[in-house]
Amino acid sequence: MSIQTMTRTATADSAEPVTAPALPAGDRAGDGYDWMDTLEGTAWSVLPNWGSEGWDAGSWPYIIFTVARIRDGSGELFGYGTYVEGDTSAYGFRSQDACFEAVTAEVFFHWASGQSDGPDSLPATAAGLPEEDRKPYPVWTT
């Protein structure tokens, strides 16, 4: 049974108005593990790893990344969302490459600040990461 809720938003890359799956809101009574349970039956899936070596894409149960991929009347939509200590945010993209760049930037922030485990040697900015570390861990792509 789908418990999908839809929301009207605009894509971050093309500013196109779309109707997309809403990311469930954080539950202040539970923790991130409880919140991950609310993803069941929605278009959203947890994204545990990022980059060529599968470094942490967050720090469970405090920082959790999610992804979604759907099709609407104009083509595919790609999204990523975050849960950070109960606060949730979601971003939609028409381009998968633009979505990957946005995820890379946010994952890099958490690596650089020491909030999650990433590569031992980080460049000054996310743009300086090698290409293979600017996309999902290969095990999670199909």
C-alpha positions as YAML, in Angstrom:
chain: A
units: angstrom
residues:
- id: 1
  name: MET
  ca: [0.00, 0.00, 0.00]
- id: 2
  name: SER
  ca: [1.40, 3.41, -0.94]
- id: 3
  name: ILE
  ca: [1.19, 6.18, 1.60]
- id: 4
  name: GLN
  ca: [2.69, 8.65, -0.85]
- id: 5
  name: THR
  ca: [1.94, 12.33, -0.35]
- id: 6
  name: MET
  ca: [2.60, 14.68, -3.24]
- id: 7
  name: THR
  ca: [3.70, 18.30, -3.08]
- id: 8
  name: ARG
  ca: [3.91, 21.13, -5.58]
- id: 9
  name: THR
  ca: [7.46, 22.48, -5.90]
- id: 10
  name: ALA
  ca: [10.01, 23.73, -8.44]
- id: 11
  name: THR
  ca: [13.09, 21.88, -9.59]
- id: 12
  name: ALA
  ca: [16.38, 23.31, -8.32]
- id: 13
  name: ASP
  ca: [18.12, 23.08, -11.69]
- id: 14
  name: SER
  ca: [15.45, 24.24, -14.13]
- id: 15
  name: ALA
  ca: [13.03, 26.10, -11.82]
- id: 16
  name: GLU
  ca: [10.28, 24.09, -13.49]
- id: 17
  name: PRO
  ca: [7.08, 23.71, -11.44]
- id: 18
  name: VAL
  ca: [6.41, 20.02, -10.71]
- id: 19
  name: THR
  ca: [4.34, 17.80, -8.49]
- id: 20
  name: ALA
  ca: [6.68, 15.42, -6.67]
- id: 21
  name: PRO
  ca: [6.65, 13.02, -3.72]
- id: 22
  name: ALA
  ca: [6.86, 14.84, -0.40]
- id: 23
  name: LEU
  ca: [9.63, 13.82, 1.95]
- id: 24
  name: PRO
  ca: [8.08, 12.77, 5.27]
- id: 25
  name: ALA
  ca: [8.59, 15.37, 7.99]
- id: 26
  name: GLY
  ca: [10.82, 14.62, 10.94]
- id: 27
  name: ASP
  ca: [9.16, 13.23, 14.05]
- id: 28
  name: ARG
  ca: [10.46, 15.06, 17.13]
- id: 29
  name: ALA
  ca: [9.31, 12.21, 19.36]
- id: 30
  name: GLY
  ca: [11.59, 9.68, 17.70]
- id: 31
  name: ASP
  ca: [15.06, 9.58, 16.22]
- id: 32
  name: GLY
  ca: [16.45, 9.16, 12.73]
- id: 33
  name: TYR
  ca: [15.94, 5.42, 12.77]
- id: 34
  name: ASP
  ca: [12.25, 5.96, 13.51]
- id: 35
  name: TRP
  ca: [12.11, 8.52, 10.70]
- id: 36
  name: MET
  ca: [13.64, 6.06, 8.22]
- id: 37
  name: ASP
  ca: [10.69, 3.77, 8.93]
- id: 38
  name: THR
  ca: [8.34, 6.52, 7.64]
- id: 39
  name: LEU
  ca: [9.94, 6.21, 4.17]
- id: 40
  name: GLU
  ca: [8.30, 2.82, 3.61]
- id: 41
  name: GLY
  ca: [5.63, 3.07, 0.94]
- id: 42
  name: THR
  ca: [7.02, 6.34, -0.46]
- id: 43
  name: ALA
  ca: [9.27, 7.09, -3.44]
- id: 44
  name: TRP
  ca: [12.14, 7.88, -1.03]
- id: 45
  name: SER
  ca: [14.98, 5.47, -0.20]
- id: 46
  name: VAL
  ca: [17.85, 5.88, 2.25]
- id: 47
  name: LEU
  ca: [21.23, 6.66, 0.65]
- id: 48
  name: PRO
  ca: [23.85, 5.30, 3.06]
- id: 49
  name: ASN
  ca: [27.02, 5.76, 1.00]
- id: 50
  name: TRP
  ca: [28.58, 8.12, -1.54]
- id: 51
  name: GLY
  ca: [31.62, 8.11, -3.80]
- id: 52
  name: SER
  ca: [33.92, 5.44, -5.19]
- id: 53
  name: GLU
  ca: [34.75, 3.87, -1.83]
- id: 54
  name: GLY
  ca: [31.29, 4.06, -0.28]
- id: 55
  name: TRP
  ca: [32.08, 6.67, 2.34]
- id: 56
  name: ASP
  ca: [29.32, 7.66, 4.74]
- id: 57
  name: ALA
  ca: [26.68, 9.90, 3.18]
- id: 58
  name: GLY
  ca: [25.60, 11.02, 6.63]
- id: 59
  name: SER
  ca: [25.88, 9.99, 10.24]
- id: 60
  name: TRP
  ca: [22.98, 7.85, 11.35]
- id: 61
  name: PRO
  ca: [20.75, 8.49, 13.26]
- id: 62
  name: TYR
  ca: [21.54, 12.23, 13.19]
- id: 63
  name: ILE
  ca: [22.20, 12.89, 9.48]
- id: 64
  name: ILE
  ca: [20.40, 10.80, 6.88]
- id: 65
  name: PHE
  ca: [20.36, 11.22, 3.10]
- id: 66
  name: THR
  ca: [17.53, 9.95, 0.91]
- id: 67
  name: VAL
  ca: [16.97, 9.77, -2.84]
- id: 68
  name: ALA
  ca: [13.97, 9.46, -5.11]
- id: 69
  name: ARG
  ca: [13.50, 8.93, -8.82]
- id: 70
  name: ILE
  ca: [10.11, 9.22, -10.50]
- id: 71
  name: ARG
  ca: [8.65, 9.91, -13.91]
- id: 72
  name: ASP
  ca: [6.09, 12.58, -14.68]
- id: 73
  name: GLY
  ca: [4.54, 13.76, -17.94]
- id: 74
  name: SER
  ca: [7.74, 15.61, -18.92]
- id: 75
  name: GLY
  ca: [10.25, 12.87, -18.11]
- id: 76
  name: GLU
  ca: [12.30, 11.76, -15.13]
- id: 77
  name: LEU
  ca: [12.65, 13.68, -11.89]
- id: 78
  name: PHE
  ca: [15.51, 13.10, -9.45]
- id: 79
  name: GLY
  ca: [15.43, 14.14, -5.84]
- id: 80
  name: TYR
  ca: [17.46, 14.03, -2.70]
- id: 81
  name: GLY
  ca: [16.42, 14.77, 0.82]
- id: 82
  name: THR
  ca: [18.05, 15.11, 4.19]
- id: 83
  name: TYR
  ca: [17.10, 14.49, 7.77]
- id: 84
  name: VAL
  ca: [19.39, 16.44, 10.13]
- id: 85
  name: GLU
  ca: [18.52, 15.98, 13.78]
- id: 86
  name: GLY
  ca: [14.79, 16.06, 13.05]
- id: 87
  name: ASP
  ca: [14.78, 18.75, 10.35]
- id: 88
  name: THR
  ca: [13.97, 17.58, 6.83]
- id: 89
  name: SER
  ca: [14.66, 19.17, 3.45]
- id: 90
  name: ALA
  ca: [14.02, 17.93, -0.08]
- id: 91
  name: TYR
  ca: [15.31, 19.09, -3.46]
- id: 92
  name: GLY
  ca: [14.16, 18.07, -6.93]
- id: 93
  name: PHE
  ca: [16.01, 18.10, -10.24]
- id: 94
  name: ARG
  ca: [15.17, 17.38, -13.84]
- id: 95
  name: SER
  ca: [18.79, 16.37, -14.48]
- id: 96
  name: GLN
  ca: [20.41, 13.44, -12.69]
- id: 97
  name: ASP
  ca: [23.83, 15.12, -13.08]
- id: 98
  name: ALA
  ca: [22.55, 18.26, -11.32]
- id: 99
  name: CYS
  ca: [21.14, 16.11, -8.52]
- id: 100
  name: PHE
  ca: [24.47, 14.29, -8.12]
- id: 101
  name: GLU
  ca: [26.32, 17.62, -7.94]
- id: 102
  name: ALA
  ca: [23.98, 18.86, -5.21]
- id: 103
  name: VAL
  ca: [24.32, 15.64, -3.20]
- id: 104
  name: THR
  ca: [28.11, 15.81, -3.61]
- id: 105
  name: ALA
  ca: [28.19, 19.37, -2.27]
- id: 106
  name: GLU
  ca: [26.13, 18.48, 0.81]
- id: 107
  name: VAL
  ca: [27.95, 15.21, 1.50]
- id: 108
  name: PHE
  ca: [31.27, 17.07, 1.13]
- id: 109
  name: PHE
  ca: [30.13, 19.61, 3.72]
- id: 110
  name: HIS
  ca: [29.54, 16.83, 6.25]
- id: 111
  name: TRP
  ca: [32.87, 15.16, 5.40]
- id: 112
  name: ALA
  ca: [34.81, 18.43, 5.65]
- id: 113
  name: SER
  ca: [33.20, 19.37, 8.97]
- id: 114
  name: GLY
  ca: [33.93, 15.95, 10.46]
- id: 115
  name: GLN
  ca: [30.25, 15.11, 10.83]
- id: 116
  name: SER
  ca: [30.59, 11.97, 8.70]
- id: 117
  name: ASP
  ca: [33.42, 9.76, 7.51]
- id: 118
  name: GLY
  ca: [34.76, 10.57, 4.07]
- id: 119
  name: PRO
  ca: [38.05, 10.38, 2.18]
- id: 120
  name: ASP
  ca: [41.22, 10.90, 4.23]
- id: 121
  name: SER
  ca: [42.43, 13.70, 1.98]
- id: 122
  name: LEU
  ca: [39.79, 16.19, 0.89]
- id: 123
  name: PRO
  ca: [40.28, 19.01, -1.62]
- id: 124
  name: ALA
  ca: [39.39, 22.56, -0.62]
- id: 125
  name: THR
  ca: [35.95, 22.34, -2.26]
- id: 126
  name: ALA
  ca: [33.52, 19.68, -3.48]
- id: 127
  name: ALA
  ca: [34.32, 20.73, -7.06]
- id: 128
  name: GLY
  ca: [37.87, 19.46, -6.48]
- id: 129
  name: LEU
  ca: [36.75, 15.89, -5.82]
- id: 130
  name: PRO
  ca: [37.64, 13.37, -8.52]
- id: 131
  name: GLU
  ca: [34.78, 12.40, -10.84]
- id: 132
  name: GLU
  ca: [34.37, 8.95, -9.26]
- id: 133
  name: ASP
  ca: [33.68, 10.56, -5.88]
- id: 134
  name: ARG
  ca: [30.99, 12.86, -7.26]
- id: 135
  name: LYS
  ca: [28.37, 10.15, -7.74]
- id: 136
  name: PRO
  ca: [26.72, 7.31, -5.84]
- id: 137
  name: TYR
  ca: [28.69, 4.39, -4.52]
- id: 138
  name: PRO
  ca: [28.61, 1.90, -7.44]
- id: 139
  name: VAL
  ca: [26.90, -0.80, -5.35]
- id: 140
  name: TRP
  ca: [23.80, 1.44, -5.02]
- id: 141
  name: THR
  ca: [23.35, 2.21, -8.72]
- id: 142
  name: THR
  ca: [21.33, 0.02, -11.02]
...
